[in-house]
Amino acid sequence: MKIPFVDLKVQYQSIKKDIDYAIASVIEDTAFIKGKYVQQFEKEFSELYGVKHCIGVANGTDAIYIIMKMLGIKEGDEVITVANSWISTSETISQTGATPIFIDVDEYFTIDVSKIESKITHRTKAIMPVHLYGQMAEIDTIKQICEKYNLYLIEDCAQSHFSEYQGKRAGLFGIASTFSFFPGKNLGAYGDAGCILTNDDSLAEKCRMYSTHGALVKHTHIIEGINSRLDGLQAGILSAKLPYILKWTAERNQKADLYNKYLAGIENIELPKVRPNTKHSYHLYVIKAERRDELRAFLQSKEIACEIHYPTPLPFMKAYEYLKIDKNDFKVVEENQQKILSLPIYPELSEDQVLYISNSIKDFYEV
Ligand SMILES: *Cc1c(COP(=O)(O)O)cnc(C)c1O
């Protein structure tokens, strides 16, 4: 049975009418840049999420950069973030001129809050946790630390659309949060797209201005900005998908439950732990496996696609050699990196497929 890592085509086929209608409408109205489809999506997403402002931007990476830039983060500043993430999280810190300060992960694959305070200096301006794989970071504690030291809290929610911590959604805890709508994300466009969420009126206006060449009114450039607009076609597609997102998130959870059931009791693997009082959105289902590379090759031979998120922790990347980071600070992430394996998970994955994958893993370990 051939199982891709994600199957964007089955999802398209299941809502083809909605998508095709949305695309045709945008073209009919020639609303390619900004315009009503972008406004409509911003309104719908902010309302569904329960937040005052949604600013659509070109991608999730720009969303992070724009917030930090508009918060005045600059050269000489430091921003604390997590050692295991996609590089957007840290490269945008560097783009502002600031320095990324990495922290090891806890048992839930998110920033280890017990290690944050010792890294705070007079240069620290913000903490940016990532709710990696759809799992909420220990956000209450992070918020308390931010309040104690007067730091900005920025949440990277690229992998955590509609995750919850004590009943409150990811992205609603700090000054602002960022989302990616990269096609493979839980809410995915058909190209690059992203957004910023915030309840802060002044920050919202600044971010909007900066993302459109520093002008809220055409030709009236208050500052110099960048070109990072949400595309009309992508906005139309996202609006067409939005009515399904809560259902899809529930279905991701169901697939995770099935994996938990069928993989239970295999001693050679560790199933993903869920932080108490949180709701996971399972962007990824990540196990820790003994002889991981052999297992991956075995699954590959059975046409089951698996991935590693991520093969190299950020502090160990060549890009950060210049920071002269002490690698001993990253024992957990270093050990995880030899074991983590992301299994296929998406709303349309069938129980048969989960069973086939699970049985193949059992075959490998001969249990
Ligand atoms: C995908 C991702 C981003 C960046 O989003 P793009 O839309 O691809 O720019 C940022 N942070 C994390 C954790 C991501 O997974």
GROMACS .gro file of C-alpha atoms and ligand atoms in nm:
model
  382
    1MET     CA    1   0.000   0.000   0.000
    2LYS     CA    2   0.155   0.329  -0.109
    3ILE     CA    3   0.113   0.602   0.156
    4PRO     CA    4   0.245   0.951   0.094
    5PHE     CA    5   0.356   1.172   0.383
    6VAL     CA    6   0.071   1.413   0.312
    7ASP     CA    7  -0.193   1.381   0.043
    8LEU     CA    8  -0.309   1.726  -0.064
    9LYS     CA    9  -0.491   1.583  -0.364
   10VAL     CA   10  -0.750   1.382  -0.171
   11GLN     CA   11  -0.838   1.694   0.022
   12TYR     CA   12  -0.875   1.894  -0.299
   13GLN     CA   13  -1.099   1.627  -0.445
   14SER     CA   14  -1.319   1.630  -0.135
   15ILE     CA   15  -1.388   2.006  -0.165
   16LYS     CA   16  -1.319   2.057  -0.536
   17LYS     CA   17  -1.640   2.250  -0.599
   18ASP     CA   18  -1.567   2.506  -0.325
   19ILE     CA   19  -1.208   2.553  -0.435
   20ASP     CA   20  -1.279   2.578  -0.806
   21TYR     CA   21  -1.558   2.828  -0.739
   22ALA     CA   22  -1.330   3.038  -0.517
   23ILE     CA   23  -1.051   3.045  -0.777
   24ALA     CA   24  -1.290   3.133  -1.059
   25SER     CA   25  -1.444   3.413  -0.850
   26VAL     CA   26  -1.111   3.578  -0.775
   27ILE     CA   27  -1.017   3.568  -1.143
   28GLU     CA   28  -1.361   3.693  -1.249
   29ASP     CA   29  -1.322   3.989  -1.011
   30THR     CA   30  -0.952   4.031  -1.100
   31ALA     CA   31  -0.892   4.074  -0.727
   32PHE     CA   32  -0.536   3.943  -0.747
   33ILE     CA   33  -0.356   4.171  -0.502
   34LYS     CA   34  -0.531   4.283  -0.184
   35GLY     CA   35  -0.900   4.351  -0.253
   36LYS     CA   36  -1.213   4.184  -0.126
   37TYR     CA   37  -1.102   3.822  -0.100
   38VAL     CA   38  -0.808   3.914   0.119
   39GLN     CA   39  -1.030   4.134   0.338
   40GLN     CA   40  -1.288   3.860   0.360
   41PHE     CA   41  -1.038   3.596   0.467
   42GLU     CA   42  -0.883   3.830   0.725
   43LYS     CA   43  -1.228   3.894   0.870
   44GLU     CA   44  -1.330   3.527   0.871
   45PHE     CA   45  -1.005   3.399   1.022
   46SER     CA   46  -0.996   3.663   1.298
   47GLU     CA   47  -1.362   3.600   1.384
   48LEU     CA   48  -1.325   3.224   1.393
   49TYR     CA   49  -1.009   3.258   1.598
   50GLY     CA   50  -1.154   3.515   1.835
   51VAL     CA   51  -0.900   3.794   1.785
   52LYS     CA   52  -0.931   4.158   1.683
   53HIS     CA   53  -0.687   4.181   1.392
   54CYS     CA   54  -0.570   3.946   1.120
   55ILE     CA   55  -0.314   4.084   0.876
   56GLY     CA   56  -0.261   3.862   0.574
   57VAL     CA   57   0.099   3.850   0.453
   58ALA     CA   58   0.296   3.665   0.186
   59ASN     CA   59   0.411   3.376   0.409
   60GLY     CA   60   0.465   3.268   0.767
   61THR     CA   61   0.830   3.369   0.769
   62ASP     CA   62   0.752   3.731   0.679
   63ALA     CA   63   0.482   3.732   0.948
   64ILE     CA   64   0.747   3.670   1.215
   65TYR     CA   65   0.990   3.922   1.071
   66ILE     CA   66   0.727   4.196   1.037
   67ILE     CA   67   0.610   4.167   1.399
   68MET     CA   68   0.962   4.182   1.540
   69LYS     CA   69   1.057   4.471   1.315
   70MET     CA   70   0.746   4.667   1.417
   71LEU     CA   71   0.814   4.596   1.784
   72GLY     CA   72   1.145   4.772   1.735
   73ILE     CA   73   1.365   4.464   1.776
   74LYS     CA   74   1.703   4.550   1.629
   75GLU     CA   75   2.078   4.502   1.629
   76GLY     CA   76   2.215   4.443   1.976
   77ASP     CA   77   1.892   4.281   2.099
   78GLU     CA   78   1.839   3.915   2.180
   79VAL     CA   79   1.534   3.700   2.121
   80ILE     CA   80   1.495   3.368   2.301
   81THR     CA   81   1.358   3.076   2.102
   82VAL     CA   82   1.370   2.699   2.078
   83ALA     CA   83   1.646   2.475   1.941
   84ASN     CA   84   1.420   2.252   1.734
   85SER     CA   85   1.216   2.437   1.475
   86TRP     CA   86   1.209   2.529   1.110
   87ILE     CA   87   1.475   2.792   1.044
   88SER     CA   88   1.219   3.068   0.979
   89THR     CA   89   1.187   3.106   1.355
   90SER     CA   90   1.549   3.206   1.401
   91GLU     CA   91   1.648   3.350   1.064
   92THR     CA   92   1.388   3.623   1.106
   93ILE     CA   93   1.542   3.716   1.443
   94SER     CA   94   1.874   3.760   1.263
   95GLN     CA   95   1.705   3.957   0.983
   96THR     CA   96   1.610   4.228   1.233
   97GLY     CA   97   1.975   4.246   1.337
   98ALA     CA   98   1.907   4.077   1.673
   99THR     CA   99   2.066   3.752   1.793
  100PRO     CA  100   1.871   3.428   1.837
  101ILE     CA  101   1.928   3.263   2.175
  102PHE     CA  102   1.838   2.895   2.161
  103ILE     CA  103   1.694   2.682   2.441
  104ASP     CA  104   1.673   2.302   2.461
  105VAL     CA  105   1.337   2.121   2.443
  106ASP     CA  106   1.130   1.948   2.710
  107GLU     CA  107   0.969   1.604   2.690
  108TYR     CA  108   0.691   1.750   2.472
  109PHE     CA  109   0.929   1.870   2.196
  110THR     CA  110   0.873   2.237   2.292
  111ILE     CA  111   1.093   2.496   2.464
  112ASP     CA  112   1.215   2.387   2.811
  113VAL     CA  113   1.081   2.668   3.028
  114SER     CA  114   1.309   2.577   3.320
  115LYS     CA  115   1.608   2.685   3.109
  116ILE     CA  116   1.474   3.022   2.993
  117GLU     CA  117   1.548   3.252   3.288
  118SER     CA  118   1.920   3.179   3.301
  119LYS     CA  119   1.945   3.302   2.939
  120ILE     CA  120   1.777   3.637   2.996
  121THR     CA  121   2.014   3.936   2.980
  122HIS     CA  122   1.972   4.314   2.960
  123ARG     CA  123   1.965   4.267   2.581
  124THR     CA  124   1.669   4.026   2.576
  125LYS     CA  125   1.362   4.179   2.413
  126ALA     CA  126   1.130   3.889   2.339
  127ILE     CA  127   1.059   3.520   2.377
  128MET     CA  128   0.930   3.330   2.078
  129PRO     CA  129   0.807   2.979   2.158
  130VAL     CA  130   0.701   2.746   1.877
  131HIS     CA  131   0.405   2.515   1.932
  132LEU     CA  132   0.591   2.249   1.739
  133TYR     CA  133   0.410   1.962   1.566
  134GLY     CA  134   0.080   2.116   1.690
  135GLN     CA  135   0.172   2.071   2.057
  136MET     CA  136   0.136   2.376   2.283
  137ALA     CA  137   0.449   2.496   2.459
  138GLU     CA  138   0.420   2.559   2.837
  139ILE     CA  139   0.277   2.895   2.745
  140ASP     CA  140   0.141   3.004   3.083
  141THR     CA  141   0.487   2.986   3.238
  142ILE     CA  142   0.641   3.160   2.937
  143LYS     CA  143   0.385   3.438   2.969
  144GLN     CA  144   0.471   3.479   3.338
  145ILE     CA  145   0.841   3.501   3.258
  146CYS     CA  146   0.768   3.764   2.991
  147GLU     CA  147   0.567   3.968   3.239
  148LYS     CA  148   0.833   3.940   3.509
  149TYR     CA  149   1.113   4.062   3.279
  150ASN     CA  150   0.901   4.293   3.063
  151LEU     CA  151   0.960   4.098   2.740
  152TYR     CA  152   0.741   4.060   2.434
  153LEU     CA  153   0.580   3.722   2.383
  154ILE     CA  154   0.548   3.626   2.016
  155GLU     CA  155   0.402   3.285   1.931
  156ASP     CA  156   0.510   3.101   1.617
  157CYS     CA  157   0.187   2.914   1.535
  158ALA     CA  158   0.291   2.790   1.191
  159GLN     CA  159   0.221   2.432   1.304
  160SER     CA  160  -0.053   2.492   1.560
  161HIS     CA  161  -0.370   2.624   1.400
  162PHE     CA  162  -0.646   2.581   1.659
  163SER     CA  163  -0.435   2.403   1.921
  164GLU     CA  164  -0.544   2.492   2.275
  165TYR     CA  165  -0.390   2.543   2.617
  166GLN     CA  166  -0.642   2.528   2.902
  167GLY     CA  167  -0.920   2.601   2.655
  168LYS     CA  168  -0.748   2.902   2.501
  169ARG     CA  169  -0.622   2.890   2.144
  170ALA     CA  170  -0.258   2.904   2.037
  171GLY     CA  171  -0.175   3.254   1.925
  172LEU     CA  172  -0.382   3.439   2.183
  173PHE     CA  173  -0.127   3.453   2.465
  174GLY     CA  174   0.122   3.721   2.363
  175ILE     CA  175   0.143   4.057   2.190
  176ALA     CA  176   0.106   3.888   1.851
  177SER     CA  177   0.128   3.553   1.677
  178THR     CA  178   0.216   3.423   1.334
  179PHE     CA  179   0.060   3.161   1.110
  180SER     CA  180   0.179   2.993   0.794
  181PHE     CA  181  -0.058   2.869   0.526
  182PHE     CA  182   0.212   2.682   0.333
  183PRO     CA  183   0.027   2.405   0.143
  184GLY     CA  184   0.128   2.127   0.384
  185LYS     CA  185   0.026   2.314   0.701
  186ASN     CA  186  -0.301   2.229   0.878
  187LEU     CA  187  -0.472   2.515   0.697
  188GLY     CA  188  -0.288   2.525   0.366
  189ALA     CA  189  -0.313   2.753   0.065
  190TYR     CA  190  -0.209   2.650  -0.288
  191GLY     CA  191   0.110   2.850  -0.270
  192ASP     CA  192   0.279   3.066  -0.008
  193ALA     CA  193   0.062   3.257   0.240
  194GLY     CA  194   0.064   3.360   0.604
  195CYS     CA  195  -0.084   3.597   0.859
  196ILE     CA  196  -0.033   3.787   1.181
  197LEU     CA  197  -0.289   3.785   1.462
  198THR     CA  198  -0.297   4.049   1.733
  199ASN     CA  199  -0.536   4.233   1.965
  200ASP     CA  200  -0.307   4.538   1.972
  201ASP     CA  201  -0.453   4.811   1.747
  202SER     CA  202  -0.135   5.008   1.709
  203LEU     CA  203   0.084   4.706   1.633
  204ALA     CA  204  -0.177   4.580   1.384
  205GLU     CA  205  -0.169   4.908   1.195
  206LYS     CA  206   0.211   4.916   1.190
  207CYS     CA  207   0.234   4.558   1.062
  208ARG     CA  208  -0.022   4.626   0.792
  209MET     CA  209   0.163   4.938   0.688
  210TYR     CA  210   0.506   4.775   0.687
  211SER     CA  211   0.385   4.477   0.483
  212THR     CA  212   0.253   4.706   0.208
  213HIS     CA  213   0.555   4.930   0.140
  214GLY     CA  214   0.493   5.142   0.448
  215ALA     CA  215   0.168   5.286   0.312
  216LEU     CA  216  -0.187   5.234   0.435
  217VAL     CA  217  -0.312   5.470   0.165
  218LYS     CA  218  -0.169   5.423  -0.182
  219HIS     CA  219   0.131   5.649  -0.255
  220THR     CA  220   0.138   5.777   0.103
  221HIS     CA  221   0.445   5.606   0.241
  222ILE     CA  222   0.474   5.685   0.611
  223ILE     CA  223   0.778   5.461   0.645
  224GLU     CA  224   0.977   5.237   0.413
  225GLY     CA  225   0.834   4.889   0.424
  226ILE     CA  226   0.847   4.564   0.234
  227ASN     CA  227   0.622   4.391  -0.018
  228SER     CA  228   0.458   4.107   0.170
  229ARG     CA  229   0.094   4.086   0.069
  230LEU     CA  230  -0.144   3.796   0.093
  231ASP     CA  231  -0.236   3.695  -0.261
  232GLY     CA  232  -0.605   3.718  -0.364
  233LEU     CA  233  -0.617   3.365  -0.505
  234GLN     CA  234  -0.464   3.222  -0.189
  235ALA     CA  235  -0.710   3.418   0.025
  236GLY     CA  236  -1.002   3.283  -0.177
  237ILE     CA  237  -0.874   2.928  -0.139
  238LEU     CA  238  -0.819   2.974   0.236
  239SER     CA  239  -1.174   3.109   0.279
  240ALA     CA  240  -1.306   2.806   0.093
  241LYS     CA  241  -1.115   2.575   0.329
  242LEU     CA  242  -1.188   2.759   0.653
  243PRO     CA  243  -1.533   2.604   0.716
  244TYR     CA  244  -1.362   2.262   0.732
  245ILE     CA  245  -1.068   2.340   0.958
  246LEU     CA  246  -1.222   2.240   1.290
  247LYS     CA  247  -1.346   1.914   1.140
  248TRP     CA  248  -1.002   1.847   0.992
  249THR     CA  249  -0.835   1.922   1.325
  250ALA     CA  250  -1.066   1.672   1.496
  251GLU     CA  251  -0.986   1.416   1.226
  252ARG     CA  252  -0.612   1.464   1.280
  253ASN     CA  253  -0.674   1.390   1.648
  254GLN     CA  254  -0.870   1.077   1.556
  255LYS     CA  255  -0.579   0.951   1.343
  256ALA     CA  256  -0.340   1.015   1.632
  257ASP     CA  257  -0.571   0.817   1.861
  258LEU     CA  258  -0.564   0.531   1.612
  259TYR     CA  259  -0.184   0.535   1.600
  260ASN     CA  260  -0.179   0.541   1.981
  261LYS     CA  261  -0.405   0.237   1.984
  262TYR     CA  262  -0.227   0.031   1.719
  263LEU     CA  263   0.126   0.121   1.828
  264ALA     CA  264   0.066   0.071   2.199
  265GLY     CA  265   0.302  -0.166   2.376
  266ILE     CA  266   0.591  -0.165   2.127
  267GLU     CA  267   0.892  -0.127   2.355
  268ASN     CA  268   1.123   0.005   2.085
  269ILE     CA  269   0.926   0.320   2.025
  270GLU     CA  270   0.795   0.606   2.235
  271LEU     CA  271   0.462   0.758   2.139
  272PRO     CA  272   0.416   1.137   2.142
  273LYS     CA  273   0.322   1.273   2.485
  274VAL     CA  274   0.049   1.532   2.505
  275ARG     CA  275   0.092   1.813   2.755
  276PRO     CA  276  -0.186   1.799   3.017
  277ASN     CA  277  -0.476   2.041   2.971
  278THR     CA  278  -0.394   2.109   2.609
  279LYS     CA  279  -0.546   2.024   2.274
  280HIS     CA  280  -0.301   1.904   2.014
  281SER     CA  281  -0.363   1.978   1.648
  282TYR     CA  282  -0.128   1.707   1.519
  283HIS     CA  283   0.036   1.892   1.237
  284LEU     CA  284   0.281   1.606   1.283
  285TYR     CA  285   0.269   1.274   1.465
  286VAL     CA  286   0.623   1.220   1.589
  287ILE     CA  287   0.745   0.902   1.755
  288LYS     CA  288   1.087   0.833   1.903
  289ALA     CA  289   1.221   0.511   1.759
  290GLU     CA  290   1.519   0.286   1.823
  291ARG     CA  291   1.723   0.219   1.509
  292ARG     CA  292   1.528   0.503   1.351
  293ASP     CA  293   1.716   0.519   1.022
  294GLU     CA  294   1.674   0.147   0.963
  295LEU     CA  295   1.305   0.170   1.048
  296ARG     CA  296   1.263   0.460   0.809
  297ALA     CA  297   1.434   0.267   0.528
  298PHE     CA  298   1.216  -0.037   0.603
  299LEU     CA  299   0.898   0.173   0.585
  300GLN     CA  300   1.025   0.334   0.268
  301SER     CA  301   1.063  -0.014   0.115
  302LYS     CA  302   0.694  -0.066   0.192
  303GLU     CA  303   0.615   0.264   0.018
  304ILE     CA  304   0.534   0.442   0.343
  305ALA     CA  305   0.676   0.794   0.342
  306CYS     CA  306   0.816   0.927   0.670
  307GLU     CA  307   1.010   1.244   0.746
  308ILE     CA  308   1.235   1.386   1.017
  309HIS     CA  309   1.145   1.721   1.169
  310TYR     CA  310   1.417   1.828   1.186
  311PRO     CA  311   1.737   1.637   1.104
  312THR     CA  312   1.965   1.907   1.248
  313PRO     CA  313   1.880   2.119   1.553
  314LEU     CA  314   1.911   2.490   1.478
  315PRO     CA  315   2.211   2.558   1.708
  316PHE     CA  316   2.403   2.279   1.526
  317MET     CA  317   2.346   2.431   1.181
  318LYS     CA  318   2.637   2.573   0.986
  319ALA     CA  319   2.438   2.897   0.965
  320TYR     CA  320   2.486   2.947   1.341
  321GLU     CA  321   2.849   2.842   1.371
  322TYR     CA  322   2.940   3.207   1.418
  323LEU     CA  323   2.742   3.220   1.744
  324LYS     CA  324   2.988   2.974   1.902
  325ILE     CA  325   2.707   2.801   2.086
  326ASP     CA  326   2.790   2.552   2.362
  327LYS     CA  327   2.649   2.225   2.231
  328ASN     CA  328   2.629   2.082   2.582
  329ASP     CA  329   2.326   2.303   2.637
  330PHE     CA  330   2.121   2.091   2.396
  331LYS     CA  331   2.136   1.738   2.532
  332VAL     CA  332   1.767   1.658   2.490
  333VAL     CA  333   1.734   1.786   2.138
  334GLU     CA  334   2.060   1.615   2.044
  335GLU     CA  335   1.933   1.280   2.169
  336ASN     CA  336   1.591   1.328   2.009
  337GLN     CA  337   1.748   1.396   1.674
  338GLN     CA  338   1.867   1.037   1.649
  339LYS     CA  339   1.520   0.902   1.727
  340ILE     CA  340   1.243   1.128   1.602
  341LEU     CA  341   1.035   1.008   1.310
  342SER     CA  342   0.725   1.179   1.170
  343LEU     CA  343   0.464   0.931   1.048
  344PRO     CA  344   0.207   1.026   0.783
  345ILE     CA  345  -0.086   1.216   0.932
  346TYR     CA  346  -0.360   1.411   0.758
  347PRO     CA  347  -0.738   1.428   0.798
  348GLU     CA  348  -0.809   1.195   0.507
  349LEU     CA  349  -0.569   0.919   0.620
  350SER     CA  350  -0.781   0.604   0.655
  351GLU     CA  351  -0.790   0.362   0.946
  352ASP     CA  352  -0.661   0.092   0.709
  353GLN     CA  353  -0.363   0.305   0.628
  354VAL     CA  354  -0.286   0.371   0.996
  355LEU     CA  355  -0.317   0.000   1.062
  356TYR     CA  356  -0.088  -0.086   0.772
  357ILE     CA  357   0.175   0.161   0.891
  358SER     CA  358   0.145   0.036   1.250
  359ASN     CA  359   0.171  -0.329   1.147
  360SER     CA  360   0.473  -0.251   0.932
  361ILE     CA  361   0.642  -0.095   1.235
  362LYS     CA  362   0.559  -0.408   1.434
  363ASP     CA  363   0.703  -0.623   1.153
  364PHE     CA  364   1.025  -0.425   1.166
  365TYR     CA  365   1.071  -0.479   1.539
  366GLU     CA  366   0.937  -0.835   1.509
  367VAL     CA  367   0.674  -0.788   1.778
  368LIG     C1  368   0.632   2.655   0.813
  368LIG     C2  369   0.693   2.723   0.928
  368LIG     C3  370   0.728   2.860   0.925
  368LIG     C4  371   0.732   2.943   0.801
  368LIG     O1  372   0.622   2.949   0.724
  368LIG     P1  373   0.632   2.979   0.567
  368LIG     O2  374   0.491   3.011   0.533
  368LIG     O3  375   0.683   2.857   0.500
  368LIG     O4  376   0.721   3.097   0.549
  368LIG     C5  377   0.772   2.920   1.042
  368LIG     N1  378   0.784   2.849   1.155
  368LIG     C6  379   0.756   2.718   1.162
  368LIG     C7  380   0.769   2.647   1.292
  368LIG     C8  381   0.710   2.651   1.049
  368LIG     O5  382   0.683   2.520   1.056
   0.00000   0.00000   0.00000
